[in-house]
């Protein structure tokens, strides 16, 4: 019995080996270190055919390249159809192009990578300016930005490419030269809409800090504080600013700019109003500490916000209005505070 079973197994193995097809040829670029054998199964129709794949064929764990994108329709007129895709902002375009110096040459070189063939676009004839195409954008997203997150989570590279092309259409042209002019010009201009809230906040805080200066001696006199205690009250503001700068930077980076632009104003307002109702030295120092922490948080959040909305080409001109607003507030605050104190009284002034 054992001999009969051994002969049957030997015959089947011999038949299995004899009908094994030759292994397919593979290029070295498709081979990887980790490979697993996948054993084929003999088909019921024929002794020499296999239903899945030949035995001992290896599966390579390489990413499947995307299907080639047709570049026949370079204009992509269907991009502006009602597909619900929005244009990219200037900040998103700068992030997509991975700009560092924002110089015109760098912008042109980055846009050239979005053309169908960057090498030929850089050396092409002058009568045919390089143009950004869908195929070029998709290839750029899948190669240069393969490890970065681009677009919304549910968007495919083709969706992002459509948004890029729609954005360039809003600029008036998809050529590298015209799009570069638009992007470089935008990098040198001020974003007034984003700058106004920050400037207004700094103006209000500067006014609150300045209003306290002419009124504080009267508060100290009403509380019968000594000169040393008055010095403690003045130092509390600077100490809070000194201590609060580093923690404010950490919190702003962790939770974002907008929350602390709002929370800092609330802290400054609460501390300023509390000074008018303070009943002793400890309460007065606590109010001054709240104002100091609020100013430190606002200054940090405002500075980082300016960095976010500006580029190296317009950072100085973006920072100037914000710093000027705080200086204007500290200059106008004492005059406004003195007029209000004479007109409505001390407590009402701090409440306002």
PDB file of N, CA, C and O in Angstrom, residues 4 28 54 59 74-75 82-83 88 106 111 120 128 158 162 177 179 200 216 234 249 276 278 285 301 307 310 334 346:
ATOM      1  N   UNK A   4       2.346   1.761  -3.419  1.00  0.00           N
ATOM      2  CA  UNK A   4       1.360   2.277  -4.364  1.00  0.00           C
ATOM      3  C   UNK A   4       1.126   3.758  -4.148  1.00  0.00           C
ATOM      4  O   UNK A   4       1.068   4.547  -5.113  1.00  0.00           O
ATOM      5  N   UNK A  28      15.198  44.189 -13.115  1.00  0.00           N
ATOM      6  CA  UNK A  28      15.730  44.373 -11.772  1.00  0.00           C
ATOM      7  C   UNK A  28      14.994  45.460 -11.008  1.00  0.00           C
ATOM      8  O   UNK A  28      14.897  45.413  -9.785  1.00  0.00           O
ATOM      9  N   UNK A  54       1.072  30.506 -12.498  1.00  0.00           N
ATOM     10  CA  UNK A  54       1.996  29.383 -12.362  1.00  0.00           C
ATOM     11  C   UNK A  54       2.508  29.279 -10.936  1.00  0.00           C
ATOM     12  O   UNK A  54       2.581  30.272 -10.216  1.00  0.00           O
ATOM     13  N   UNK A  59       5.163  37.507  -5.819  1.00  0.00           N
ATOM     14  CA  UNK A  59       4.407  38.772  -5.847  1.00  0.00           C
ATOM     15  C   UNK A  59       5.338  39.882  -5.391  1.00  0.00           C
ATOM     16  O   UNK A  59       5.949  39.797  -4.318  1.00  0.00           O
ATOM     17  N   UNK A  74      -5.033  69.830 -23.820  1.00  0.00           N
ATOM     18  CA  UNK A  74      -4.197  70.586 -22.894  1.00  0.00           C
ATOM     19  C   UNK A  74      -4.935  71.721 -22.242  1.00  0.00           C
ATOM     20  O   UNK A  74      -4.567  72.195 -21.178  1.00  0.00           O
ATOM     21  N   UNK A  75      -5.989  72.213 -22.882  1.00  0.00           N
ATOM     22  CA  UNK A  75      -6.714  73.350 -22.320  1.00  0.00           C
ATOM     23  C   UNK A  75      -7.626  72.954 -21.181  1.00  0.00           C
ATOM     24  O   UNK A  75      -7.981  73.797 -20.348  1.00  0.00           O
ATOM     25  N   UNK A  82     -19.400  72.435 -13.426  1.00  0.00           N
ATOM     26  CA  UNK A  82     -19.894  72.458 -12.062  1.00  0.00           C
ATOM     27  C   UNK A  82     -19.475  71.235 -11.275  1.00  0.00           C
ATOM     28  O   UNK A  82     -20.302  70.374 -10.985  1.00  0.00           O
ATOM     29  N   UNK A  83     -18.191  71.120 -10.949  1.00  0.00           N
ATOM     30  CA  UNK A  83     -17.698  69.974 -10.194  1.00  0.00           C
ATOM     31  C   UNK A  83     -17.518  70.289  -8.722  1.00  0.00           C
ATOM     32  O   UNK A  83     -17.083  69.438  -7.961  1.00  0.00           O
ATOM     33  N   UNK A  88      -7.579  77.600  -5.442  1.00  0.00           N
ATOM     34  CA  UNK A  88      -6.631  77.630  -4.342  1.00  0.00           C
ATOM     35  C   UNK A  88      -6.296  79.070  -3.986  1.00  0.00           C
ATOM     36  O   UNK A  88      -6.237  79.939  -4.856  1.00  0.00           O
ATOM     37  N   UNK A 106      12.619  81.519  -8.731  1.00  0.00           N
ATOM     38  CA  UNK A 106      12.182  80.318  -8.019  1.00  0.00           C
ATOM     39  C   UNK A 106      10.734  79.975  -8.365  1.00  0.00           C
ATOM     40  O   UNK A 106      10.382  78.802  -8.522  1.00  0.00           O
ATOM     41  N   UNK A 111       6.840  76.468 -11.206  1.00  0.00           N
ATOM     42  CA  UNK A 111       5.731  76.310 -12.143  1.00  0.00           C
ATOM     43  C   UNK A 111       6.116  75.435 -13.326  1.00  0.00           C
ATOM     44  O   UNK A 111       5.267  74.728 -13.884  1.00  0.00           O
ATOM     45  N   UNK A 120      11.813  69.669 -21.390  1.00  0.00           N
ATOM     46  CA  UNK A 120      11.598  70.284 -22.697  1.00  0.00           C
ATOM     47  C   UNK A 120      11.003  71.661 -22.570  1.00  0.00           C
ATOM     48  O   UNK A 120      11.222  72.529 -23.413  1.00  0.00           O
ATOM     49  N   UNK A 128       6.583  79.120 -28.143  1.00  0.00           N
ATOM     50  CA  UNK A 128       5.688  78.206 -27.455  1.00  0.00           C
ATOM     51  C   UNK A 128       6.004  78.243 -25.960  1.00  0.00           C
ATOM     52  O   UNK A 128       6.814  77.463 -25.462  1.00  0.00           O
ATOM     53  N   UNK A 158      -5.969  64.156  -9.168  1.00  0.00           N
ATOM     54  CA  UNK A 158      -6.642  64.783 -10.310  1.00  0.00           C
ATOM     55  C   UNK A 158      -7.545  65.930  -9.851  1.00  0.00           C
ATOM     56  O   UNK A 158      -7.645  66.966 -10.521  1.00  0.00           O
ATOM     57  N   UNK A 162      -7.230  69.815 -10.964  1.00  0.00           N
ATOM     58  CA  UNK A 162      -8.319  70.642 -11.481  1.00  0.00           C
ATOM     59  C   UNK A 162      -8.399  71.968 -10.729  1.00  0.00           C
ATOM     60  O   UNK A 162      -8.647  73.018 -11.331  1.00  0.00           O
ATOM     61  N   UNK A 177       5.010  82.072 -17.490  1.00  0.00           N
ATOM     62  CA  UNK A 177       5.360  83.481 -17.345  1.00  0.00           C
ATOM     63  C   UNK A 177       4.251  84.316 -16.741  1.00  0.00           C
ATOM     64  O   UNK A 177       4.474  85.088 -15.798  1.00  0.00           O
ATOM     65  N   UNK A 179       1.500  83.271 -15.053  1.00  0.00           N
ATOM     66  CA  UNK A 179       1.192  82.824 -13.696  1.00  0.00           C
ATOM     67  C   UNK A 179       2.281  83.250 -12.709  1.00  0.00           C
ATOM     68  O   UNK A 179       1.986  83.606 -11.564  1.00  0.00           O
ATOM     69  N   UNK A 200      -6.465  96.087  14.482  1.00  0.00           N
ATOM     70  CA  UNK A 200      -7.466  96.628  15.401  1.00  0.00           C
ATOM     71  C   UNK A 200      -7.254  96.120  16.822  1.00  0.00           C
ATOM     72  O   UNK A 200      -7.392  96.870  17.796  1.00  0.00           O
ATOM     73  N   UNK A 216      -3.655 105.881  37.167  1.00  0.00           N
ATOM     74  CA  UNK A 216      -3.110 105.002  38.204  1.00  0.00           C
ATOM     75  C   UNK A 216      -2.721 105.752  39.476  1.00  0.00           C
ATOM     76  O   UNK A 216      -2.957 105.249  40.594  1.00  0.00           O
ATOM     77  N   UNK A 234       3.388  98.548  39.341  1.00  0.00           N
ATOM     78  CA  UNK A 234       3.937  98.832  38.009  1.00  0.00           C
ATOM     79  C   UNK A 234       4.774  97.659  37.510  1.00  0.00           C
ATOM     80  O   UNK A 234       4.714  97.268  36.331  1.00  0.00           O
ATOM     81  N   UNK A 249       3.754  81.415  23.416  1.00  0.00           N
ATOM     82  CA  UNK A 249       4.206  80.885  22.124  1.00  0.00           C
ATOM     83  C   UNK A 249       3.910  79.401  22.004  1.00  0.00           C
ATOM     84  O   UNK A 249       3.476  78.920  20.949  1.00  0.00           O
ATOM     85  N   UNK A 276     -10.475  99.355  38.323  1.00  0.00           N
ATOM     86  CA  UNK A 276     -11.395 100.362  38.864  1.00  0.00           C
ATOM     87  C   UNK A 276     -12.128  99.896  40.099  1.00  0.00           C
ATOM     88  O   UNK A 276     -12.633 100.735  40.863  1.00  0.00           O
ATOM     89  N   UNK A 278     -10.745  97.504  42.296  1.00  0.00           N
ATOM     90  CA  UNK A 278      -9.803  96.858  43.211  1.00  0.00           C
ATOM     91  C   UNK A 278      -9.915  97.486  44.599  1.00  0.00           C
ATOM     92  O   UNK A 278      -9.993  98.721  44.747  1.00  0.00           O
ATOM     93  N   UNK A 285      -2.563  94.145  42.034  1.00  0.00           N
ATOM     94  CA  UNK A 285      -1.477  93.399  41.395  1.00  0.00           C
ATOM     95  C   UNK A 285      -2.042  92.281  40.518  1.00  0.00           C
ATOM     96  O   UNK A 285      -1.533  92.019  39.417  1.00  0.00           O
ATOM     97  N   UNK A 301       0.558  85.907  19.516  1.00  0.00           N
ATOM     98  CA  UNK A 301      -0.378  85.446  18.495  1.00  0.00           C
ATOM     99  C   UNK A 301      -0.375  86.364  17.284  1.00  0.00           C
ATOM    100  O   UNK A 301      -0.455  85.896  16.138  1.00  0.00           O
ATOM    101  N   UNK A 307       3.363  86.307  10.447  1.00  0.00           N
ATOM    102  CA  UNK A 307       4.245  85.386   9.724  1.00  0.00           C
ATOM    103  C   UNK A 307       3.452  84.463   8.810  1.00  0.00           C
ATOM    104  O   UNK A 307       3.906  84.126   7.707  1.00  0.00           O
ATOM    105  N   UNK A 310       2.049  86.519   5.614  1.00  0.00           N
ATOM    106  CA  UNK A 310       3.013  87.296   4.845  1.00  0.00           C
ATOM    107  C   UNK A 310       4.030  86.377   4.194  1.00  0.00           C
ATOM    108  O   UNK A 310       4.099  85.176   4.476  1.00  0.00           O
ATOM    109  N   UNK A 334      -3.389 107.670  26.979  1.00  0.00           N
ATOM    110  CA  UNK A 334      -3.369 108.590  28.122  1.00  0.00           C
ATOM    111  C   UNK A 334      -4.291 109.791  27.958  1.00  0.00           C
ATOM    112  O   UNK A 334      -4.955 110.209  28.923  1.00  0.00           O
ATOM    113  N   UNK A 346     -13.519 107.720  37.791  1.00  0.00           N
ATOM    114  CA  UNK A 346     -12.512 106.673  37.687  1.00  0.00           C
ATOM    115  C   UNK A 346     -13.105 105.308  37.379  1.00  0.00           C
ATOM    116  O   UNK A 346     -12.700 104.627  36.438  1.00  0.00           O
TER     117      UNK A 346
END
